[in-house]
Short mmCIF file of C-alpha atoms in Angstrom, two decimals:
data_model
loop_
_atom_site.label_atom_id
_atom_site.label_comp_id
_atom_site.label_asym_id
_atom_site.label_seq_id
_atom_site.Cartn_x
_atom_site.Cartn_y
_atom_site.Cartn_z
CA UNK A 2 103.60 123.66 58.88
CA UNK A 3 102.45 126.34 61.29
CA UNK A 4 99.92 126.45 64.10
CA UNK A 5 99.53 124.42 67.27
CA UNK A 6 98.86 120.77 68.03
CA UNK A 7 95.34 120.06 69.24
CA UNK A 8 94.64 116.38 68.54
CA UNK A 9 96.94 113.43 69.22
CA UNK A 10 96.04 109.92 68.06
CA UNK A 11 97.59 106.90 69.78
CA UNK A 12 97.41 103.47 68.11
CA UNK A 13 98.17 100.02 69.52
CA UNK A 14 96.98 97.44 72.00
CA UNK A 15 97.60 96.02 75.43
CA UNK A 16 100.31 97.15 77.80
CA UNK A 17 102.28 99.04 75.13
CA UNK A 18 99.30 101.21 74.25
CA UNK A 19 98.34 101.92 77.85
CA UNK A 20 101.86 102.61 79.06
CA UNK A 21 102.01 105.54 76.65
CA UNK A 22 98.33 106.52 77.03
CA UNK A 23 98.58 106.66 80.83
CA UNK A 24 101.58 108.96 80.79
CA UNK A 25 100.21 111.26 78.08
CA UNK A 26 96.81 111.36 79.72
CA UNK A 27 98.46 112.49 82.94
CA UNK A 28 100.87 115.01 81.43
CA UNK A 29 99.11 116.63 78.47
CA UNK A 30 97.69 120.14 78.99
CA UNK A 31 93.93 120.61 79.01
CA UNK A 32 93.82 122.05 75.49
CA UNK A 33 95.07 118.80 73.89
CA UNK A 34 92.70 116.01 72.91
CA UNK A 35 94.02 112.44 73.12
CA UNK A 36 92.32 109.82 70.96
CA UNK A 37 93.24 106.26 71.96
CA UNK A 38 92.64 103.71 69.20
CA UNK A 39 92.72 100.31 70.90
CA UNK A 40 93.39 97.48 68.46
CA UNK A 41 91.65 94.13 69.14
CA UNK A 42 93.48 91.04 70.32
CA UNK A 43 95.71 90.12 73.23
CA UNK A 44 99.45 89.74 73.71
CA UNK A 45 99.14 86.02 74.48
CA UNK A 46 101.25 84.53 77.29
CA UNK A 47 103.45 87.57 77.82
CA UNK A 48 104.78 88.31 81.31
CA UNK A 49 106.34 91.69 81.99
CA UNK A 50 109.21 92.47 84.33
CA UNK A 51 109.45 96.09 85.44
CA UNK A 52 111.84 97.70 87.90
CA UNK A 53 109.99 99.36 90.77
CA UNK A 54 112.21 102.42 90.32
CA UNK A 55 111.36 102.68 86.60
CA UNK A 56 110.93 106.39 85.72
CA UNK A 57 107.54 105.73 84.13
CA UNK A 58 106.14 104.22 87.33
CA UNK A 59 107.52 107.16 89.28
CA UNK A 60 105.88 109.68 86.94
CA UNK A 61 102.57 107.84 87.19
CA UNK A 62 102.92 107.56 91.00
CA UNK A 63 102.36 103.79 90.83
CA UNK A 64 103.66 102.07 93.97
CA UNK A 65 104.57 98.48 94.75
CA UNK A 66 101.24 98.14 96.58
CA UNK A 67 99.37 99.36 93.48
CA UNK A 68 101.11 96.77 91.33
CA UNK A 69 100.53 93.96 93.81
CA UNK A 70 96.78 94.62 93.63
CA UNK A 71 96.84 92.98 90.18
CA UNK A 72 95.89 89.31 90.18
CA UNK A 73 99.15 88.05 88.70
CA UNK A 74 101.76 90.39 90.19
CA UNK A 75 104.64 89.20 92.38
CA UNK A 76 107.82 90.98 93.46
CA UNK A 77 111.30 89.58 92.85
CA UNK A 78 114.92 90.70 92.63
CA UNK A 79 116.25 89.66 89.24
CA UNK A 80 116.97 86.78 86.88
CA UNK A 81 118.90 83.55 87.38
CA UNK A 82 121.09 82.73 84.38
CA UNK A 83 121.32 78.96 84.27
CA UNK A 84 123.72 76.79 82.19
CA UNK A 85 125.24 79.79 80.39
CA UNK A 86 128.82 78.98 81.38
CA UNK A 87 128.26 75.26 80.84
CA UNK A 88 125.82 72.67 82.13
CA UNK A 89 125.06 73.16 85.82
CA UNK A 90 126.38 76.72 86.03
CA UNK A 91 124.29 79.35 87.84
CA UNK A 92 124.60 83.11 88.08
CA UNK A 93 122.04 85.44 89.58
CA UNK A 94 121.85 88.87 87.92
CA UNK A 95 120.08 91.37 90.15
CA UNK A 96 119.76 95.10 89.70
CA UNK A 97 122.02 96.72 92.24
CA UNK A 98 122.98 100.05 93.64
CA UNK A 99 126.71 100.80 93.81
CA UNK A 100 128.94 99.00 96.26
CA UNK A 101 130.62 101.32 98.78
CA UNK A 102 134.23 102.10 97.97
CA UNK A 103 137.04 101.81 100.51
CA UNK A 104 139.51 104.70 100.47
CA UNK A 105 138.06 105.66 97.07
CA UNK A 106 138.95 102.26 95.61
CA UNK A 107 136.27 99.96 94.16
CA UNK A 108 135.71 96.65 95.97
CA UNK A 109 136.37 94.58 92.84
CA UNK A 110 139.75 96.30 92.42
CA UNK A 111 140.72 95.39 95.99
CA UNK A 112 139.60 91.79 95.50
CA UNK A 113 141.52 91.64 92.23
CA UNK A 114 144.68 92.72 94.01
CA UNK A 115 144.12 90.04 96.65
CA UNK A 116 143.58 87.37 93.98
CA UNK A 117 146.69 88.41 92.05
CA UNK A 118 148.78 88.59 95.24
CA UNK A 119 148.04 84.94 95.94
CA UNK A 120 148.51 84.05 92.25
CA UNK A 121 144.85 83.04 91.97
CA UNK A 122 143.31 85.58 89.56
CA UNK A 123 140.70 83.04 88.41
CA UNK A 124 139.19 83.16 91.92
CA UNK A 125 138.12 86.79 91.48
CA UNK A 126 134.44 85.93 90.98
CA UNK A 127 134.50 83.71 94.10
CA UNK A 128 136.15 86.40 96.24
CA UNK A 129 133.79 89.06 94.93
CA UNK A 130 130.54 87.10 95.46
CA UNK A 131 130.05 87.94 99.20
CA UNK A 132 129.69 91.62 98.26
CA UNK A 133 126.83 91.00 95.77
CA UNK A 134 124.10 91.49 98.37
CA UNK A 135 121.02 91.68 96.05
CA UNK A 136 122.04 88.42 94.38
CA UNK A 137 122.65 86.78 97.76
CA UNK A 138 119.20 87.83 99.00
CA UNK A 139 117.56 86.30 95.94
CA UNK A 140 119.63 83.11 96.08
CA UNK A 141 118.56 82.68 99.72
CA UNK A 142 114.92 82.72 98.62
CA UNK A 143 114.26 86.01 100.38
CA UNK A 144 112.88 89.39 99.33
CA UNK A 145 112.88 92.94 100.65
CA UNK A 146 112.05 96.33 99.21
CA UNK A 147 114.82 98.85 98.72
CA UNK A 148 115.68 100.58 101.99
CA UNK A 149 115.27 104.36 101.92
CA UNK A 150 118.22 104.88 104.30
CA UNK A 151 121.36 105.12 102.10
CA UNK A 152 123.43 103.84 105.04
CA UNK A 153 121.59 100.52 105.03
CA UNK A 154 123.03 97.69 102.91
CA UNK A 155 119.47 97.03 101.75
CA UNK A 156 119.52 100.34 99.89
CA UNK A 157 121.42 98.37 97.20
CA UNK A 158 118.30 96.33 96.34
CA UNK A 159 116.48 97.11 93.09
CA UNK A 160 113.29 94.98 93.15
CA UNK A 161 111.14 94.22 90.13
CA UNK A 162 107.49 93.35 89.63
CA UNK A 163 106.58 90.35 87.47
CA UNK A 164 103.08 90.68 86.07
CA UNK A 165 101.08 89.35 83.14
CA UNK A 166 100.76 91.93 80.37
CA UNK A 167 96.95 91.85 80.34
CA UNK A 168 96.77 92.62 84.05
CA UNK A 169 99.24 95.48 83.70
CA UNK A 170 97.29 96.96 80.78
CA UNK A 171 94.04 96.67 82.76
CA UNK A 172 95.61 98.37 85.79
CA UNK A 173 96.77 101.31 83.68
CA UNK A 174 93.51 101.58 81.77
CA UNK A 175 91.36 101.44 84.90
CA UNK A 176 93.46 104.03 86.69
CA UNK A 177 94.22 106.49 83.89
CA UNK A 178 91.42 106.30 81.33
CA UNK A 179 89.47 109.52 81.76
CA UNK A 180 86.98 111.85 80.15
CA UNK A 181 89.92 113.69 78.63
CA UNK A 182 90.53 110.64 76.43
CA UNK A 183 88.39 109.43 73.60
CA UNK A 184 88.79 105.63 73.42
CA UNK A 185 87.97 103.97 70.10
CA UNK A 186 88.04 100.23 69.43
CA UNK A 187 89.47 99.32 66.05
CA UNK A 188 92.62 99.10 64.01
CA UNK A 189 94.10 101.13 61.17
CA UNK A 190 93.05 99.93 57.71
CA UNK A 191 94.42 102.64 55.42
CA UNK A 192 96.43 105.84 55.68
CA UNK A 193 95.96 108.94 53.55
CA UNK A 194 99.13 111.04 53.21
CA UNK A 195 99.37 114.74 52.52
CA UNK A 196 100.53 115.05 48.88
CA UNK A 197 102.75 118.04 49.66
CA UNK A 198 104.89 116.92 52.63
CA UNK A 199 104.05 113.22 53.03
CA UNK A 200 102.68 113.66 56.56
CA UNK A 201 99.66 111.64 57.70
CA UNK A 202 96.46 113.47 56.80
CA UNK A 203 93.97 110.92 58.13
CA UNK A 204 93.70 107.27 59.14
CA UNK A 205 90.83 105.01 58.11
CA UNK A 206 89.92 102.34 60.68
CA UNK A 207 88.55 98.86 60.01
CA UNK A 208 85.27 99.89 61.67
CA UNK A 209 84.68 102.63 59.09
CA UNK A 210 85.70 105.54 61.27
CA UNK A 211 88.20 108.14 60.04
CA UNK A 212 90.74 109.57 62.50
CA UNK A 213 92.22 113.01 61.91
CA UNK A 214 94.98 114.23 64.20
CA UNK A 215 98.00 116.52 64.24
CA UNK A 216 100.34 113.89 65.76
CA UNK A 217 100.11 110.11 65.41
CA UNK A 218 101.80 107.66 67.80
CA UNK A 219 102.17 104.00 66.80
CA UNK A 220 102.96 101.35 69.43
CA UNK A 221 102.28 98.20 67.38
CA UNK A 222 103.76 98.88 63.94
CA UNK A 223 100.51 98.63 61.98
CA UNK A 224 100.26 102.35 61.35
CA UNK A 225 103.91 102.68 60.40
CA UNK A 226 103.57 99.85 57.86
CA UNK A 227 100.48 101.40 56.27
CA UNK A 228 102.20 104.79 56.11
CA UNK A 229 105.24 103.27 54.40
CA UNK A 230 107.63 104.31 57.18
CA UNK A 231 109.08 100.84 57.77
CA UNK A 232 111.95 100.15 55.39
CA UNK A 233 115.14 98.14 55.29
CA UNK A 234 117.27 101.27 55.13
CA UNK A 235 115.75 102.58 58.37
CA UNK A 236 116.01 99.28 60.28
CA UNK A 237 119.27 98.35 62.01
CA UNK A 238 119.18 94.57 62.28
CA UNK A 239 120.77 92.79 65.25
CA UNK A 240 120.48 89.30 63.80
CA UNK A 241 124.23 88.76 64.10
CA UNK A 242 124.45 89.36 67.83
CA UNK A 243 120.87 88.38 68.72
CA UNK A 244 120.13 85.38 66.47
CA UNK A 245 116.83 84.31 68.00
CA UNK A 246 113.97 85.23 65.63
CA UNK A 247 111.21 82.94 66.91
CA UNK A 248 109.48 83.04 70.29
CA UNK A 249 107.39 80.15 71.58
CA UNK A 250 105.24 80.93 74.63
CA UNK A 251 103.07 78.91 76.99
CA UNK A 252 101.43 79.45 80.37
CA UNK A 253 101.25 76.83 83.12
CA UNK A 254 98.91 77.26 86.07
CA UNK A 255 99.99 76.37 89.57
CA UNK A 256 102.48 77.61 92.11
CA UNK A 257 105.82 78.51 90.45
CA UNK A 258 108.93 76.67 91.62
CA UNK A 259 110.72 79.92 92.48
CA UNK A 260 109.75 83.60 92.41
CA UNK A 261 112.62 84.91 90.31
CA UNK A 262 112.79 84.56 86.55
CA UNK A 263 115.09 81.90 85.10
CA UNK A 264 116.89 82.34 81.77
CA UNK A 265 118.24 78.91 80.86
CA UNK A 266 120.60 78.34 77.95
CA UNK A 267 119.42 75.21 76.14
CA UNK A 268 120.56 73.52 72.91
CA UNK A 269 119.23 75.69 70.11
CA UNK A 270 117.83 78.55 72.15
CA UNK A 271 117.10 80.41 75.36
CA UNK A 272 114.30 79.30 77.70
CA UNK A 273 112.95 82.09 79.91
CA UNK A 274 110.54 81.13 82.69
CA UNK A 275 108.87 83.96 84.57
CA UNK A 276 106.89 83.37 87.73
CA UNK A 277 103.65 85.24 88.27
CA UNK A 278 101.09 84.70 90.98
CA UNK A 279 99.62 81.19 90.73
CA UNK A 280 101.31 80.48 87.38
CA UNK A 281 104.49 80.59 85.35
CA UNK A 282 105.03 81.61 81.75
CA UNK A 283 107.73 79.97 79.66
CA UNK A 284 109.12 81.66 76.54
CA UNK A 285 111.58 79.88 74.27
CA UNK A 286 113.62 82.11 71.96
CA UNK A 287 115.20 80.19 69.09
CA UNK A 288 116.43 80.65 65.54
CA UNK A 289 114.17 80.00 62.58
CA UNK A 290 116.43 77.17 61.40
CA UNK A 291 115.66 75.15 64.53
CA UNK A 292 112.79 72.66 64.43
CA UNK A 293 109.94 74.43 66.21
CA UNK A 294 108.05 71.16 66.68
CA UNK A 295 111.04 69.54 68.34
CA UNK A 296 111.59 72.51 70.67
CA UNK A 297 107.91 72.55 71.62
CA UNK A 298 107.92 68.85 72.39
CA UNK A 299 111.07 69.09 74.54
CA UNK A 300 110.46 72.28 76.49
CA UNK A 301 106.92 73.68 76.19
CA UNK A 302 104.36 71.18 74.96
CA UNK A 303 102.21 71.27 71.83
CA UNK A 304 100.05 74.28 72.72
CA UNK A 305 102.78 76.92 72.61
CA UNK A 306 102.08 80.08 70.63
CA UNK A 307 104.71 81.07 68.05
CA UNK A 308 105.70 84.70 67.43
CA UNK A 309 108.14 86.03 64.85
CA UNK A 310 110.88 88.29 66.23
CA UNK A 311 112.99 90.79 64.28
CA UNK A 312 115.82 91.86 66.61
CA UNK A 313 116.85 95.41 65.78
CA UNK A 314 115.75 99.01 65.96
CA UNK A 315 114.68 101.90 63.75
CA UNK A 316 117.18 104.64 63.11
CA UNK A 317 114.52 107.37 62.81
CA UNK A 318 111.32 106.35 64.60
CA UNK A 319 109.93 109.90 64.50
CA UNK A 320 109.37 111.14 60.96
CA UNK A 321 106.98 113.94 60.09
CA UNK A 322 103.90 113.67 62.31
CA UNK A 323 104.33 109.96 63.09
CA UNK A 324 106.19 108.62 66.14
CA UNK A 325 106.87 104.88 66.47
CA UNK A 326 107.56 103.52 69.95
CA UNK A 327 107.73 100.09 71.55
CA UNK A 328 107.70 97.15 69.13
CA UNK A 329 106.96 99.58 66.28
CA UNK A 330 110.47 100.98 66.66
CA UNK A 331 112.66 98.36 68.38
CA UNK A 332 112.77 94.72 69.38
CA UNK A 333 115.28 92.90 71.56
CA UNK A 334 113.15 90.05 72.91
CA UNK A 335 112.05 89.21 76.46
CA UNK A 336 115.53 88.51 77.90
CA UNK A 337 116.29 90.89 80.81
CA UNK A 338 112.94 92.63 80.05
CA UNK A 339 114.72 94.59 77.33
CA UNK A 340 111.59 95.42 75.32
CA UNK A 341 109.70 96.69 78.36
CA UNK A 342 112.63 98.85 79.44
CA UNK A 343 112.80 100.37 75.96
CA UNK A 344 109.06 101.06 75.82
CA UNK A 345 108.92 102.77 79.21
CA UNK A 346 111.94 104.96 78.51
CA UNK A 347 110.53 105.94 75.12
CA UNK A 348 107.18 106.84 76.70
CA UNK A 349 108.88 109.09 79.25
CA UNK A 350 111.00 110.66 76.52
CA UNK A 351 107.96 111.28 74.33
CA UNK A 352 106.09 112.99 77.18
CA UNK A 353 109.15 115.16 77.80
CA UNK A 354 109.46 116.18 74.14
CA UNK A 355 105.77 116.52 73.31
CA UNK A 356 105.61 119.33 70.70
CA UNK A 357 103.28 122.29 70.82
CA UNK A 358 103.62 123.36 67.16
CA UNK A 359 102.81 121.51 63.96
CA UNK A 360 106.41 122.06 62.90
CA UNK A 361 107.96 119.41 65.17
CA UNK A 362 111.29 118.82 63.44
CA UNK A 363 113.34 119.87 66.48
CA UNK A 364 111.50 117.52 68.85
CA UNK A 365 111.69 114.69 66.30
CA UNK A 366 115.44 115.12 65.90
CA UNK A 367 116.07 115.05 69.65
CA UNK A 368 113.78 112.04 70.14
CA UNK A 369 115.57 110.11 67.39
CA UNK A 370 118.97 110.96 68.86
CA UNK A 371 118.08 109.80 72.35
CA UNK A 372 116.18 106.78 71.02
CA UNK A 373 119.41 105.56 69.42
CA UNK A 374 121.28 105.99 72.71
CA UNK A 375 118.65 103.93 74.54
CA UNK A 376 118.65 101.23 71.87
CA UNK A 377 122.44 100.92 71.83
CA UNK A 378 122.73 100.68 75.62
CA UNK A 379 120.05 97.97 75.81
CA UNK A 380 121.58 96.12 72.85
CA UNK A 381 125.01 96.08 74.51
CA UNK A 382 123.76 94.81 77.86
CA UNK A 383 121.61 92.06 76.31
CA UNK A 384 124.40 90.99 73.98
CA UNK A 385 127.12 90.91 76.67
CA UNK A 386 126.21 87.57 78.36
CA UNK A 387 125.53 86.01 74.96
CA UNK A 388 129.04 86.95 73.91
CA UNK A 389 130.61 85.64 77.14
CA UNK A 390 128.75 82.31 77.27
CA UNK A 391 130.84 79.19 77.79
CA UNK A 392 128.76 76.60 75.92
CA UNK A 393 130.02 74.44 73.06
CA UNK A 394 126.73 73.80 71.26
CA UNK A 395 125.18 75.89 68.47
CA UNK A 396 124.20 78.66 68.27
CA UNK A 397 125.92 79.52 71.55
CA UNK A 398 129.46 78.75 70.47
CA UNK A 399 129.00 80.88 67.34
CA UNK A 400 127.89 83.88 69.41
CA UNK A 401 131.35 84.22 70.95
CA UNK A 402 132.69 85.06 67.49
CA UNK A 403 129.96 87.52 66.50
CA UNK A 404 130.88 91.06 65.52
CA UNK A 405 130.78 93.52 68.39
CA UNK A 406 129.27 96.99 68.31
CA UNK A 407 131.98 99.59 68.89
CA UNK A 408 130.50 100.70 72.21
CA UNK A 409 130.43 97.17 73.62
CA UNK A 410 133.94 96.47 72.30
CA UNK A 411 135.20 99.56 74.16
CA UNK A 412 133.49 98.51 77.40
CA UNK A 413 134.99 95.03 77.21
CA UNK A 414 138.45 96.22 76.22
CA UNK A 415 138.68 98.70 79.09
CA UNK A 416 137.36 96.28 81.69
CA UNK A 417 139.64 93.48 80.54
CA UNK A 418 142.58 95.84 80.58
CA UNK A 419 142.19 97.62 83.92
CA UNK A 420 138.86 96.75 85.49
CA UNK A 421 137.31 100.10 84.63
CA UNK A 422 133.81 100.51 83.23
CA UNK A 423 133.49 103.08 80.46
CA UNK A 424 130.41 105.27 80.89
CA UNK A 425 128.64 106.77 77.88
CA UNK A 426 126.15 109.64 77.68
CA UNK A 427 122.69 108.72 78.92
CA UNK A 428 123.72 105.54 80.71
CA UNK A 429 120.71 103.31 81.24
CA UNK A 430 122.02 100.23 83.07
CA UNK A 431 123.36 100.28 86.65
CA UNK A 432 127.15 100.37 86.66
CA UNK A 433 127.15 97.66 89.32
CA UNK A 434 125.18 95.33 87.04
CA UNK A 435 127.79 95.69 84.29
CA UNK A 436 130.61 94.94 86.73
CA UNK A 437 128.81 91.99 88.34
CA UNK A 438 128.01 90.44 84.96
CA UNK A 439 131.53 90.81 83.57
CA UNK A 440 133.20 89.35 86.65
CA UNK A 441 130.58 86.64 87.09
CA UNK A 442 131.02 85.54 83.47
CA UNK A 443 134.75 85.10 83.84
CA UNK A 444 136.44 88.36 82.90
CA UNK A 445 139.56 88.93 85.01
CA UNK A 446 141.15 92.34 84.39
CA UNK A 447 144.81 92.24 83.40
CA UNK A 448 145.79 94.75 86.08
CA UNK A 449 144.22 96.39 89.11
CA UNK A 450 143.88 100.03 90.09
CA UNK A 451 147.37 101.40 90.89
CA UNK A 452 145.91 103.00 94.05
CA UNK A 453 145.22 99.49 95.38
CA UNK A 454 148.93 98.73 95.34
CA UNK A 455 149.53 101.05 98.30
CA UNK A 456 146.89 99.41 100.50
CA UNK A 457 147.80 97.68 103.73
CA UNK A 458 146.12 94.36 102.90
CA UNK A 459 146.22 93.10 106.49
CA UNK A 460 144.25 96.13 107.64
CA UNK A 461 142.09 95.94 104.52
CA UNK A 462 141.13 92.35 105.34
CA UNK A 463 139.59 93.53 108.60
CA UNK A 464 137.66 96.33 106.87
CA UNK A 465 136.37 93.99 104.19
CA UNK A 466 135.32 91.53 106.88
CA UNK A 467 133.37 94.28 108.64
CA UNK A 468 131.58 95.05 105.37
CA UNK A 469 130.67 91.44 104.67
CA UNK A 470 129.49 91.06 108.27
CA UNK A 471 127.16 94.03 107.73
CA UNK A 472 125.85 92.35 104.59
CA UNK A 473 125.41 89.06 106.46
CA UNK A 474 123.39 90.79 109.19
CA UNK A 475 121.22 92.53 106.59
CA UNK A 476 120.60 89.21 104.86
CA UNK A 477 119.74 87.48 108.13
CA UNK A 478 117.27 90.25 109.02
CA UNK A 479 115.10 89.54 105.97
CA UNK A 480 112.34 86.97 106.51
CA UNK A 481 111.90 84.05 104.13
#
């Protein structure tokens, strides 16, 4: 194919559609026409959790104040993992900037040496907890935005916004829909392929309209299915490590019990409760073999909506002149806002690699390569606490014996061996979050950094105390 791209068609609905449409509408040159085909229907009770420092929000210049103008939006600091290590256990996972090192030695390495010195290695998580400032702020029922001064302990905070998907979609549509976009209501009904190269020639909508474009972007999966691009050979299933393939959702009005999300391990599944303004949304992820009626009765009530999940990701989401993003290309479920993180990173990547020529093989190859990196990093981080859970009931006990991806096996092996976190190309998750989660879920490295052996621990105790005092003062300075 030769020539230049003039028309881009974007298919989907709700927040997924408008996350991509907003960014393309802002970044496309004036000589490109964007046709937005908005499919009918809503996402149901579907809260979103988005980091305030998400690259997509930065590129759209959307601030915390902009987000809080939505009816349902509240700000929080992370997710409380409840009952994962056994009934009554609690662990708060908050996004975090890096802890300061002392004499170029990581804090957890120093605390490991102290624990080993007193022959109490199992107390590592307890000794390390005072340095987890974002988690401590959240556990105290407080909130603050990230401080801009890197010298402030509050610069470690990584707040999130919790917002209902419909409100987020409306915010993006109101702010970024423009005369440069043609917005069409309808859904794809049939796809006509070019007989020579198999690319999409035109798309017939259920309202009778025919869409012709040079590049087609699918955020829901309907277009990909009609075009025959969804196949078992292209889909990498994660059913072994992420066994939950049903999602039950319900919304309850009224003031939420706490602002932060709660991910509670329950018999047969994972109950995620996300607070929004004046309501909370509960989502129960479970396996298809579990009695849905029984789970509804116990945790959600009879009015819960049921959605089928297919944990996994496409190996080649960009083929020919069709790009699949969001749920059309990957699905991890709502835990740790994995699906939203994937969608936003894909949208930013697509805007970066937007082709100018009809021959877009180079851009497609690079998108597919980086898509796989994103998917594997998110997969590993979501699967890590499932693997380290301490429960004895099914399916939790079985998860500890599930096969590990090579990248996650390497991370775990290296941290268990020497307390070091292996970094891969295109790292997506904060290093501090990996370390906090591994230590908090019971991993005690077999040996500490050799540099820590030369430390004067009496002098180090005073320096560590000064650091925790600074954290205590920062915590005390934050209002309820």
